[in-house]
CSV table of C-alpha atoms (C1' of nucleotides) in Angstrom, one decimal:
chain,number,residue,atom,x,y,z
A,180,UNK,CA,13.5,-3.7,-18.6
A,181,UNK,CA,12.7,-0.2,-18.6
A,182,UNK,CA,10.9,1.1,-21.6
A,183,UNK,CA,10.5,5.0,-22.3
A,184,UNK,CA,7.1,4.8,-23.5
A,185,UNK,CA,4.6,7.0,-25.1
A,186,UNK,CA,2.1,7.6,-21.9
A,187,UNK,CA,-1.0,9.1,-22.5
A,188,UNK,CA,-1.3,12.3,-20.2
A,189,UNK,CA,2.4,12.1,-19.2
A,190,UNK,CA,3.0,15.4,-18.3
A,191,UNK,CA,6.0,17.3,-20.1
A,192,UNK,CA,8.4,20.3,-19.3
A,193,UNK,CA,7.1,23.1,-20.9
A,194,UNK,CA,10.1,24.1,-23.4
A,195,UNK,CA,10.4,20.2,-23.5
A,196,UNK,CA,6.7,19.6,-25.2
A,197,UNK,CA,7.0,22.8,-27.0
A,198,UNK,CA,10.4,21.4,-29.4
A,199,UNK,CA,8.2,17.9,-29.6
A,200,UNK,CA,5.2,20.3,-31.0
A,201,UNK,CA,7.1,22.5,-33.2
A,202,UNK,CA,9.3,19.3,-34.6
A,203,UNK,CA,6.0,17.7,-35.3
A,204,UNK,CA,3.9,20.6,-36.9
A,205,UNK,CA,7.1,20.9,-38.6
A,206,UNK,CA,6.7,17.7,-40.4
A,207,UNK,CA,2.9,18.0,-40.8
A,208,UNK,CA,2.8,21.2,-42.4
A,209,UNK,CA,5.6,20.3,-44.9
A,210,UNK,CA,3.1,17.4,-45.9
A,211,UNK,CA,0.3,18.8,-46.2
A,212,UNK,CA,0.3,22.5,-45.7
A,213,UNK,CA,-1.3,25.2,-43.8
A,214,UNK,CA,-4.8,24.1,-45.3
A,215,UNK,CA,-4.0,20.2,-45.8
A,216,UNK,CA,-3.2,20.0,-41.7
A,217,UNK,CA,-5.5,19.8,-38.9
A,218,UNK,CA,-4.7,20.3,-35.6
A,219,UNK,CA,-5.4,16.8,-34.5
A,220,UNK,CA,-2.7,15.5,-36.8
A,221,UNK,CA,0.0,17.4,-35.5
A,222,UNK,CA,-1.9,16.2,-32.0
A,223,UNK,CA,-1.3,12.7,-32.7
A,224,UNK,CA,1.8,12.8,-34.2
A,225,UNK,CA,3.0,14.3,-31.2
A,226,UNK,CA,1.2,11.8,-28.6
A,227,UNK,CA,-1.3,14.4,-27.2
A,228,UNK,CA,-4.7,15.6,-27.1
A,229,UNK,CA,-5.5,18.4,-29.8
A,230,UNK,CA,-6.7,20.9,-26.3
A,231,UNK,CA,-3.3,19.4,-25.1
A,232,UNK,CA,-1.8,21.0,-28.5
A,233,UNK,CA,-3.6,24.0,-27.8
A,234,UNK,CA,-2.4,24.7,-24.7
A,235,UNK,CA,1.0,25.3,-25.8
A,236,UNK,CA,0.1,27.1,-29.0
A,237,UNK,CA,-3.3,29.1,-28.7
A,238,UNK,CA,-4.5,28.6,-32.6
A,239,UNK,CA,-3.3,26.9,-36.0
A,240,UNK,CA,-1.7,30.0,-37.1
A,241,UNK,CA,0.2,30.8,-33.8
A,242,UNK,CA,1.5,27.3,-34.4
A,243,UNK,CA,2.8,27.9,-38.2
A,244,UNK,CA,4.2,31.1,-37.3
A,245,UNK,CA,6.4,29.5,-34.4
A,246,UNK,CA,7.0,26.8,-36.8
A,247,UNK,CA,8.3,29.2,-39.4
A,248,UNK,CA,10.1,31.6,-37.3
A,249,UNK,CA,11.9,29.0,-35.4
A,250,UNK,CA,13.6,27.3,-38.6
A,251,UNK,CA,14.4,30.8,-39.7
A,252,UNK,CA,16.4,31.6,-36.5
A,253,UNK,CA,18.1,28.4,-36.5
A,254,UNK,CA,19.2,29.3,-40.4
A,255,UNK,CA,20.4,33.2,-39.3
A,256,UNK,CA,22.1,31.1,-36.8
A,257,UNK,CA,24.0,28.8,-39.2
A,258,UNK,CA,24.6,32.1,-41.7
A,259,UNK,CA,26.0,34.5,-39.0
A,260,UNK,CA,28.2,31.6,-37.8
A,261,UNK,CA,29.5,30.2,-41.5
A,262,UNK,CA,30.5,34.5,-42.3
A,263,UNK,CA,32.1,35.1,-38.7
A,264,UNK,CA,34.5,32.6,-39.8
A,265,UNK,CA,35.8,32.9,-42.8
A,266,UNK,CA,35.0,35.0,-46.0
A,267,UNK,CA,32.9,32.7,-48.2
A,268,UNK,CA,32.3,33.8,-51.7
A,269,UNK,CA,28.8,34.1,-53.1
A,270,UNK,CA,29.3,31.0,-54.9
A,271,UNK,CA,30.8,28.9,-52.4
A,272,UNK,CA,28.5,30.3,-49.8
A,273,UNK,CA,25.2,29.3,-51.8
A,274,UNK,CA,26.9,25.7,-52.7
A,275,UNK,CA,27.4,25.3,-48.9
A,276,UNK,CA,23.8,26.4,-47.9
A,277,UNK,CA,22.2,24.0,-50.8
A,278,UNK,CA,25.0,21.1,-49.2
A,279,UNK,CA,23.0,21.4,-46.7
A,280,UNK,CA,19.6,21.6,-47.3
A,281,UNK,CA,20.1,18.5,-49.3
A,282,UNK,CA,20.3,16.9,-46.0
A,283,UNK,CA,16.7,18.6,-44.8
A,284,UNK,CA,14.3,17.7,-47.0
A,285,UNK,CA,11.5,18.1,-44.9
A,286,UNK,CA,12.7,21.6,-44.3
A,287,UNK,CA,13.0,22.5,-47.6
A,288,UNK,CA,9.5,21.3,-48.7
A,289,UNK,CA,8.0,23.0,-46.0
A,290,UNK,CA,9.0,26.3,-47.3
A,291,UNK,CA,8.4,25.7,-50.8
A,292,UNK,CA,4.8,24.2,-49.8
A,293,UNK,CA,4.3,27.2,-47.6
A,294,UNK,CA,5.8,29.8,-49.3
A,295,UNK,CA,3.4,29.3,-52.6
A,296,UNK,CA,0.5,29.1,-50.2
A,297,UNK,CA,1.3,31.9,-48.5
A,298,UNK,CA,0.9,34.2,-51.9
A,299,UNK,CA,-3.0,34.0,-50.7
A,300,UNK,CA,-3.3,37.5,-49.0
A,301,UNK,CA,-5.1,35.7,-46.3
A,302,UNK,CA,-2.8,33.1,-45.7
A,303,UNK,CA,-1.5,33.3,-42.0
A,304,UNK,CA,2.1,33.8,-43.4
A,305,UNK,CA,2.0,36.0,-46.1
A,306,UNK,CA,3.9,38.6,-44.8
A,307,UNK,CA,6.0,36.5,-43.2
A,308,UNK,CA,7.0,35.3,-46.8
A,309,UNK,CA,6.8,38.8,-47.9
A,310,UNK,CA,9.5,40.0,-45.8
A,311,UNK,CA,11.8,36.8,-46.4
A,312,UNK,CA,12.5,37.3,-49.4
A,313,UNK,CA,13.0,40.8,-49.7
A,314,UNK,CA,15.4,40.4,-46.7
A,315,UNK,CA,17.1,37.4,-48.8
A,316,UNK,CA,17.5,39.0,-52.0
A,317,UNK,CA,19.0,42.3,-49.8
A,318,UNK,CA,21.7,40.5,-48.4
A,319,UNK,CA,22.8,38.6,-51.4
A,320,UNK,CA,22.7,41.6,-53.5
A,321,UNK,CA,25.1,43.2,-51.0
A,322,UNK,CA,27.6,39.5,-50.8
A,323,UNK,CA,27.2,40.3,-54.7
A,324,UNK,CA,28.7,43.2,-54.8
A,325,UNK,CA,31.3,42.3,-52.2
A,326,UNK,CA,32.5,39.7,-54.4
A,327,UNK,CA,32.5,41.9,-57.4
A,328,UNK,CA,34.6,44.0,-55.9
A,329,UNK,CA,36.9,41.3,-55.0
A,330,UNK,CA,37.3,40.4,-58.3
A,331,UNK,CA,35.6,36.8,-58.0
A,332,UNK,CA,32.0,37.7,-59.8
A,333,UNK,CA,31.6,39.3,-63.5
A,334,UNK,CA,31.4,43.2,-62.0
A,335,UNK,CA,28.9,43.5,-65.3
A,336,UNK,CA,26.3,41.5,-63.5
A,337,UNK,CA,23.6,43.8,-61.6
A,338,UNK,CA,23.2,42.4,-58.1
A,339,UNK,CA,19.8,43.2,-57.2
A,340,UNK,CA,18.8,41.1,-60.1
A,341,UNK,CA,21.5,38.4,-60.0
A,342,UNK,CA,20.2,37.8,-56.2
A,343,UNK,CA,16.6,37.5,-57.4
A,344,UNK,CA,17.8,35.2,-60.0
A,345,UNK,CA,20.1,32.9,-57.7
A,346,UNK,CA,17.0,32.6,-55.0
A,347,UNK,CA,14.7,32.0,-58.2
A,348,UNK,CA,16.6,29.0,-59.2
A,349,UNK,CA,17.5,27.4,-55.8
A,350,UNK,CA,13.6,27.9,-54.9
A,351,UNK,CA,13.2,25.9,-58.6
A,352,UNK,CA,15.5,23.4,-58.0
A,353,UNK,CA,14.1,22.6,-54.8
A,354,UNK,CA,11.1,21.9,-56.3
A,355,UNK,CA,12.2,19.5,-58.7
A,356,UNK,CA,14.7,18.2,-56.6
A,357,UNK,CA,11.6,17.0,-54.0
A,358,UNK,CA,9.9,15.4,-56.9
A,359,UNK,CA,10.0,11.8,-58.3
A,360,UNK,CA,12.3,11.3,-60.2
A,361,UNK,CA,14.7,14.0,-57.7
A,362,UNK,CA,16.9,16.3,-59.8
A,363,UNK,CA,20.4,16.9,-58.7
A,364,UNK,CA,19.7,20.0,-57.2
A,365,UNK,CA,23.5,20.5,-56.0
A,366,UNK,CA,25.0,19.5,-59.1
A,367,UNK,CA,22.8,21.7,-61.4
A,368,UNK,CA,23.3,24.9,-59.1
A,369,UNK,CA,27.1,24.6,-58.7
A,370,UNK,CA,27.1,24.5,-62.7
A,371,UNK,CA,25.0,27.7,-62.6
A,372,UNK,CA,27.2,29.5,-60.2
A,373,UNK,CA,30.5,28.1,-62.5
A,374,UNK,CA,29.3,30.4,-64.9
A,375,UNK,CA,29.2,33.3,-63.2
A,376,UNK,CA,33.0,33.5,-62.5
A,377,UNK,CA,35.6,35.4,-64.1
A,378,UNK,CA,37.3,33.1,-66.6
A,379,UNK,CA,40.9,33.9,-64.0
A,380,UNK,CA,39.0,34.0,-60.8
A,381,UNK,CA,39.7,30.3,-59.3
A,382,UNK,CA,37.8,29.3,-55.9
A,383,UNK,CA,38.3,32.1,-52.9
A,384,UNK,CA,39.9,28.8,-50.6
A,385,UNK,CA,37.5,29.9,-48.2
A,386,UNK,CA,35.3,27.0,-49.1
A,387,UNK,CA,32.4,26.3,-46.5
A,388,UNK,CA,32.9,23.4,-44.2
A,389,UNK,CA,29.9,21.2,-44.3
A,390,UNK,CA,29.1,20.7,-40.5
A,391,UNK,CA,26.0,17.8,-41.2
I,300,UNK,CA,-33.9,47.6,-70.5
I,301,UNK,CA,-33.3,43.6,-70.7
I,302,UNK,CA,-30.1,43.1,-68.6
I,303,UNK,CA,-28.5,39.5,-68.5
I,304,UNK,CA,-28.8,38.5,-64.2
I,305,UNK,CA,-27.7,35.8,-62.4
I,306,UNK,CA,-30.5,33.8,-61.3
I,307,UNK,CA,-30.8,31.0,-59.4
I,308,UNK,CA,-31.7,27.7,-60.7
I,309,UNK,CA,-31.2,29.1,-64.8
I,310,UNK,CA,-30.6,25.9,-66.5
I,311,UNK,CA,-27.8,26.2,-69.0
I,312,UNK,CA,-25.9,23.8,-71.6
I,313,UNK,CA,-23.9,21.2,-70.5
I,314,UNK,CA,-20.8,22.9,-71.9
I,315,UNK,CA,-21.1,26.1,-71.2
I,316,UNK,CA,-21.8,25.4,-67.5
I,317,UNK,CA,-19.0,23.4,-67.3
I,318,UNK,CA,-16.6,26.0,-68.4
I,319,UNK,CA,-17.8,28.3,-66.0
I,320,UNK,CA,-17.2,25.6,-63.6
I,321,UNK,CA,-13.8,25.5,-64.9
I,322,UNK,CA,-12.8,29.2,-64.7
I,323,UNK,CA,-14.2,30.0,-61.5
I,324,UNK,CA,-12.6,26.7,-59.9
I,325,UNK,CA,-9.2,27.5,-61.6
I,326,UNK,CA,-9.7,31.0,-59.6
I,327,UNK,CA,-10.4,29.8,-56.3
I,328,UNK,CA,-7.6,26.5,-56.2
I,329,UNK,CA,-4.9,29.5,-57.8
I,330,UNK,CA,-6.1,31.7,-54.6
I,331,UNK,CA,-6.1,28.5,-51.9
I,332,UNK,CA,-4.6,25.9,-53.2
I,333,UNK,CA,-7.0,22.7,-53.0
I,334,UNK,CA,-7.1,22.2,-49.3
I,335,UNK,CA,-8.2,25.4,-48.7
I,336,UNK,CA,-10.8,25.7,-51.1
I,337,UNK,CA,-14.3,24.4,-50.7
I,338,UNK,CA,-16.9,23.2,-53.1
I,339,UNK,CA,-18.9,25.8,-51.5
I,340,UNK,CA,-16.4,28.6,-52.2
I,341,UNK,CA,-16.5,27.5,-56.2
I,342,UNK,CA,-20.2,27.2,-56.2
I,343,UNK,CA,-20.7,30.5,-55.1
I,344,UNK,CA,-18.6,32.0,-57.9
I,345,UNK,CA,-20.2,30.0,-60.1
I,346,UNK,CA,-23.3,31.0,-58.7
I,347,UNK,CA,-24.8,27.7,-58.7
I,348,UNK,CA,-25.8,25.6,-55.0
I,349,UNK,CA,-22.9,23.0,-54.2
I,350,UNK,CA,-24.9,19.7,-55.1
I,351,UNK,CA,-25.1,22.1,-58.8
I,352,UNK,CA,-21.5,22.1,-58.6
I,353,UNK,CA,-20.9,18.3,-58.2
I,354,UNK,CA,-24.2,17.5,-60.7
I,355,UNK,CA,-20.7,18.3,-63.1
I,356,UNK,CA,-17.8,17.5,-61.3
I,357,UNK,CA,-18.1,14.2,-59.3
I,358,UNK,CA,-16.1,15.1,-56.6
I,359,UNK,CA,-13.4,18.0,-55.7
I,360,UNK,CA,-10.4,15.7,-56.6
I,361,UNK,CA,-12.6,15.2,-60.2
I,362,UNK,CA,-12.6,19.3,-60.4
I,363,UNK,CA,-9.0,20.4,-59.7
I,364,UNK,CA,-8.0,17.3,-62.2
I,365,UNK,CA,-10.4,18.9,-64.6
I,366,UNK,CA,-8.9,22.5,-64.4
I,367,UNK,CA,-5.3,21.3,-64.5
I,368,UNK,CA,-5.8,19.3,-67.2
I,369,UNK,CA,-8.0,21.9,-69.3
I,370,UNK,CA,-4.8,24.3,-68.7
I,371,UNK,CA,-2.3,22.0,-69.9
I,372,UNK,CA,-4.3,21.5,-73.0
I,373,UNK,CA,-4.6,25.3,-73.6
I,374,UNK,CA,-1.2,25.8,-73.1
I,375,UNK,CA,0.3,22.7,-75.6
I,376,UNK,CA,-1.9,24.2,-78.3
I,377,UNK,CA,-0.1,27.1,-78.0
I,378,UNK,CA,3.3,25.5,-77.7
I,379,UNK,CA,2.3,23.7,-80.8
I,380,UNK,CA,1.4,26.7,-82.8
I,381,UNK,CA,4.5,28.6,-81.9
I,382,UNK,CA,6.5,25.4,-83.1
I,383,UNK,CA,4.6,25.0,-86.2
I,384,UNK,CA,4.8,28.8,-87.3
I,385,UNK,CA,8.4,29.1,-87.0
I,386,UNK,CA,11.7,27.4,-85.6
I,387,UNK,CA,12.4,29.9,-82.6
I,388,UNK,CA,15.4,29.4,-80.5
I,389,UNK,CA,14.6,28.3,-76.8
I,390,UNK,CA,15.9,31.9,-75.5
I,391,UNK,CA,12.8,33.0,-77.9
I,392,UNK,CA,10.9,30.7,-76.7
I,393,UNK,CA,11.3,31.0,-73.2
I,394,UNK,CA,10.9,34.6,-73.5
I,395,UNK,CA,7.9,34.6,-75.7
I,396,UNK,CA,6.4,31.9,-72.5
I,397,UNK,CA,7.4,34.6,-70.1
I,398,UNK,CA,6.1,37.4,-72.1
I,399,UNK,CA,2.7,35.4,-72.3
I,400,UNK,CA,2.6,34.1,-68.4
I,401,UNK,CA,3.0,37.4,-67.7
I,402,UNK,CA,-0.3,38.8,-68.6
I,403,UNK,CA,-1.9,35.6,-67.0
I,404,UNK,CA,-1.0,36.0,-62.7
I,405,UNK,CA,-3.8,33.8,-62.1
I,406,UNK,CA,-2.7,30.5,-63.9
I,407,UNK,CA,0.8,31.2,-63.4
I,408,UNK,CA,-0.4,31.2,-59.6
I,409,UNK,CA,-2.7,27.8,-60.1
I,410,UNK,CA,0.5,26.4,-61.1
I,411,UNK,CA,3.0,27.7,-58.5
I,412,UNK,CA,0.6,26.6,-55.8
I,413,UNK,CA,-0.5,23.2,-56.5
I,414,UNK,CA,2.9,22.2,-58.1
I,415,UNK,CA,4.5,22.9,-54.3
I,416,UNK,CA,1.2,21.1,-52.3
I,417,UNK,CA,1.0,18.3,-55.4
I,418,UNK,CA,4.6,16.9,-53.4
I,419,UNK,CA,2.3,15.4,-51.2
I,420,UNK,CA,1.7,11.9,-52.6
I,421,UNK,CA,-1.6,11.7,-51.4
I,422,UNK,CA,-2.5,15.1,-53.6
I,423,UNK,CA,-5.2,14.2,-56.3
I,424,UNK,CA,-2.5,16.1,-58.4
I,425,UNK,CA,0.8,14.3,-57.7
I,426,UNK,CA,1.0,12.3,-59.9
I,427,UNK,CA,0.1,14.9,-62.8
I,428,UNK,CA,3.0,17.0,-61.9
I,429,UNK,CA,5.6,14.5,-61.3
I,430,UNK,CA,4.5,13.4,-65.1
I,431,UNK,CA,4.4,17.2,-65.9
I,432,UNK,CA,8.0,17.9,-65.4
I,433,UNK,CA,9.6,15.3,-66.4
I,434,UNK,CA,7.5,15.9,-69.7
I,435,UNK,CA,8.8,19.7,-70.0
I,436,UNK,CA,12.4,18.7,-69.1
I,437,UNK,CA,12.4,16.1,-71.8
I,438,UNK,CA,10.7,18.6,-74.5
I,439,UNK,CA,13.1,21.4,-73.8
I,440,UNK,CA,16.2,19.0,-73.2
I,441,UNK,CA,15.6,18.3,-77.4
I,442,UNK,CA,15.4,21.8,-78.1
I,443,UNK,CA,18.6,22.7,-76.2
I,444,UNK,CA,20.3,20.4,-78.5
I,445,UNK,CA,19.1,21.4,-81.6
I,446,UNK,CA,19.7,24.8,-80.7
I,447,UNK,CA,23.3,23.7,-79.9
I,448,UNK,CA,23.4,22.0,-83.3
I,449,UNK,CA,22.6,25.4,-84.8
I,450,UNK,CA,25.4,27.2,-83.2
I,451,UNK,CA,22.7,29.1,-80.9
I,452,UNK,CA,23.8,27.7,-77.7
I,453,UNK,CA,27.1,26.9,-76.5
I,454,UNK,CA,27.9,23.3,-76.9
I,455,UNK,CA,29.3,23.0,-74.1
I,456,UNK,CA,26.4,22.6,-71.9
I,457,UNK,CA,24.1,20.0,-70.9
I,458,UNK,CA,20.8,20.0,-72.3
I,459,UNK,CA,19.1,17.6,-69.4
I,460,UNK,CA,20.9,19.8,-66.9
I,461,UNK,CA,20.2,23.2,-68.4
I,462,UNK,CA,17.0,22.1,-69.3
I,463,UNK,CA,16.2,21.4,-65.2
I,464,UNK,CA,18.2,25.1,-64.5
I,465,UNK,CA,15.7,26.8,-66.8
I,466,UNK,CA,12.5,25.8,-65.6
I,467,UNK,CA,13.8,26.1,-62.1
I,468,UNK,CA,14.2,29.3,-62.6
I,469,UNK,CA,11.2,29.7,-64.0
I,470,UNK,CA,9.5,28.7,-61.7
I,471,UNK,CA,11.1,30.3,-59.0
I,472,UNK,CA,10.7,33.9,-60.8
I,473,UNK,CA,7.3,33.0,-61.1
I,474,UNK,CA,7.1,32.6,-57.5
I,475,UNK,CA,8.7,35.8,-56.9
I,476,UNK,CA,6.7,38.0,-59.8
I,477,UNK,CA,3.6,36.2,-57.8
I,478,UNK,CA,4.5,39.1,-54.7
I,479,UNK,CA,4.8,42.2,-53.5
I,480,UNK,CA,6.9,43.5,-54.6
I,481,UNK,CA,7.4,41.6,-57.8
I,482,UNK,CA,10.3,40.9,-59.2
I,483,UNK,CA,10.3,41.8,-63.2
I,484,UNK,CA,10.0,38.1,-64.3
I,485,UNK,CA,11.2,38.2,-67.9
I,486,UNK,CA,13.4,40.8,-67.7
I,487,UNK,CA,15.3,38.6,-65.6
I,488,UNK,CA,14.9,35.2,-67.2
I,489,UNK,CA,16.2,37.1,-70.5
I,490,UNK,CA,19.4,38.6,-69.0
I,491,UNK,CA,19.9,35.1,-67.6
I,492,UNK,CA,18.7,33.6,-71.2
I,493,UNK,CA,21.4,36.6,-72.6
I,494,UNK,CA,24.5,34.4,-70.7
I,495,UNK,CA,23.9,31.9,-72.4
I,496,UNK,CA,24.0,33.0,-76.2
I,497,UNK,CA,27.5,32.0,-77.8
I,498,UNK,CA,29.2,35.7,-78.4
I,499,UNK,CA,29.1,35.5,-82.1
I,500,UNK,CA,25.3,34.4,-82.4
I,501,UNK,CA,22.7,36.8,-82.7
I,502,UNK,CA,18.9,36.5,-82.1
I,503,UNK,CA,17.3,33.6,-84.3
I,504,UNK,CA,15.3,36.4,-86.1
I,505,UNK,CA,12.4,34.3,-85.5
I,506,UNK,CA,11.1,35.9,-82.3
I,507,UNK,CA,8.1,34.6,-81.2
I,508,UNK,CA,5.3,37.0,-82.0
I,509,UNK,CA,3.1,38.0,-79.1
I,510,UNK,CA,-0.5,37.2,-79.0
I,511,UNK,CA,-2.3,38.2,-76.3
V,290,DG,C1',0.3,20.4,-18.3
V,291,DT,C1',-3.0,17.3,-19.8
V,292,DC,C1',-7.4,15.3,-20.3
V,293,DT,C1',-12.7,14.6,-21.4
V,294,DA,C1',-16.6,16.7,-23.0
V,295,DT,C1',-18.7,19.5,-25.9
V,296,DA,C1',-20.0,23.3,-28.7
V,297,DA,C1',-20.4,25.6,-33.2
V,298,DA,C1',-19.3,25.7,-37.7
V,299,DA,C1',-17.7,24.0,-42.1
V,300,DT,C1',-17.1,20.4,-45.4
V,301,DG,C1',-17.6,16.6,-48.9
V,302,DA,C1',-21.1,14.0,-50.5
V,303,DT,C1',-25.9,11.8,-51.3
V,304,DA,C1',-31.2,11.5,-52.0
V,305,DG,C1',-34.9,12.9,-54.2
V,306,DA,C1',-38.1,16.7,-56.0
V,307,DC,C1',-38.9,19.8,-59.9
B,186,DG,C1',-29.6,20.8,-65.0
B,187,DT,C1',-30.6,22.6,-60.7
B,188,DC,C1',-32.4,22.9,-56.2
B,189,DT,C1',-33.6,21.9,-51.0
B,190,DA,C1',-32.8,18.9,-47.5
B,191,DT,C1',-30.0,16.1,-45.1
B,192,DC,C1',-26.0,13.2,-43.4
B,193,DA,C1',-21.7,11.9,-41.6
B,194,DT,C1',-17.4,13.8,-40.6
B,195,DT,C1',-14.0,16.8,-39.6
B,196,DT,C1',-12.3,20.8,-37.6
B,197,DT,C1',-11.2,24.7,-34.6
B,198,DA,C1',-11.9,26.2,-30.4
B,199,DT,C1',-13.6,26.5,-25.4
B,200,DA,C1',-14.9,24.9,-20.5
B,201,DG,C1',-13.8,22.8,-16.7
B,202,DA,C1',-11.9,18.6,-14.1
B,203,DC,C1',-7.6,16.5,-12.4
DNA sequence: GTCTATAAAATGATAGAC
DNA sequence: GTCTATCATTTTATAGAC
């Protein structure tokens, strides 16, 4: 019987090795953080030496940016596709989006882990974090006003601050929702987003599909 | 012309020392959270050698425990006296919080950052803040529903859930006043307080006074 | 692409003098 | 109460063999 085993020195494909890394480092950093990680963690985890590690990723912060930036293209990815086909409103868009991070845990801690530690000028992803979220809150304001315009959100809300709000209290939720005992993070943002809609305004029927 | 130096090796009171301790730790874990800061790092500030440090706090774990538990008891005395003063409603309340967080970046950062790395159940702080929150939840969950009682929030709502929303978003407008550029924190928690006000009710008239 | 060996620095903590 | 000296580890990173 064949057994694919973990062999020391086995020698990888190089965008093979590089997913392992990044799916490891992934996990590790979402433990621990930037600071709480060493590089011979994320070594182990993956079943190589740390110079192995370094190979494919020249320093720790080369290794949280690719880390970072990778989960962020996957999300663009799963936004651009979730608006191409169909018109979501604001609130069923964000119930969709937190849907699914309630299946990713580890990807949610890892950027509320990193994104506090990050508010250290030095930290290797502080502009990284920087630009995040004034690119988040720019493109919710602008799905804000869409729907206000469309009749589905309370016109006499101001969007730039509604979007800070609305990423305020997902980024809160998240929190608590990672924490023993786990809030209902879902639940308590759907009731939020209830609010927010004109007392005629019923669902858009563009609902998101959840695509687990 | 006396002036008042710092030199090396000046022996002072147990108490005092230790508060110095205290601030300059509470400055360096807001900055770095507790993995990246070192002993070293605080015993600079202090301006004390490292084994000076530790003649006070036994260990690092011992330190951060200290600072985040010195904080909390600042802060309940000043819950306390707000309660005792007057009955404010919890939109005053929160707002008066806000108002006062506000002129304090640095604790509202110690907070934001070891809250997010304390998920980590092998953080010296995990346990502290899984205690801490569901300790705030509980506290404002009862003032929700005396408020409700009062007519000075709608009784529709639930006070565990809202009370979870409200320091979500808290926390996550804390996080987002933390960078550049900030959000304005309590101008935004208090049009989001504003939403929730039945239409009839006005303000409490017992506004928190401000005392910084 | 991966390893062993190793360097160079930082870190948490202890022992003992003053 | 504070310091110097010191230790044992850990950590990031490099050099060079296979």
């Amino acid at each position: 019987m064949r057994v694919t085993e973990r062999i020391e020195g086995l020698r990888l494909p190089r965008t093979e090795r590089r997913q392992q890394i990044l799916a490891a480092a992934a996990q590790a950093f979402s433990e621990t953080g930037f600071h709480g990680t060493s590089l011979a963690d994320v070594a182990t985890r993956v079943g190589v030496s740390q110079p192995g590690l370094l190979h494919h990723y020249p320093n720790k912060q080369a290794l949280i940016l690719a880390v970072l930036g990778e989960r962020d293209d996957e999300d663009s990815r799963y936004l651009e596709s979730t608006f191409r086909e169909s018109d979501p409103s604001v609130v069923d868009w964000l119930t969709a989006l937190c849907r699914r991070n309630a299946h990713r845990p580890e990807l949610v801690q890892l950027y509320t882990v990193t994104a506090a530690e990050s508010l250290d000028p030095a930290h290797p992803a502080h502009e990284f974090f920087q630009t995040r979220y004034q690119r988040i809150r720019t493109v919710l304001a602008q799905r804000i006003e869409l729907d206000q315009q469309k009749g589905r959100l309370d016109p006499a809300l101001d969007p730039g601050g509604l979007a800070a709000e609305l990423v305020a209290l997902m980024d809160g939720l998240q929190l608590q929702w990672l924490m023993r005992p786990p809030v209902d993070m879902c639940a308590l943002l759907e009731q939020s987003l209830q609010r927010l809609v004109p007392a005629g305004s019923t669902t858009s029927g563009n609902e998101v599909r959840e695509d687990a």
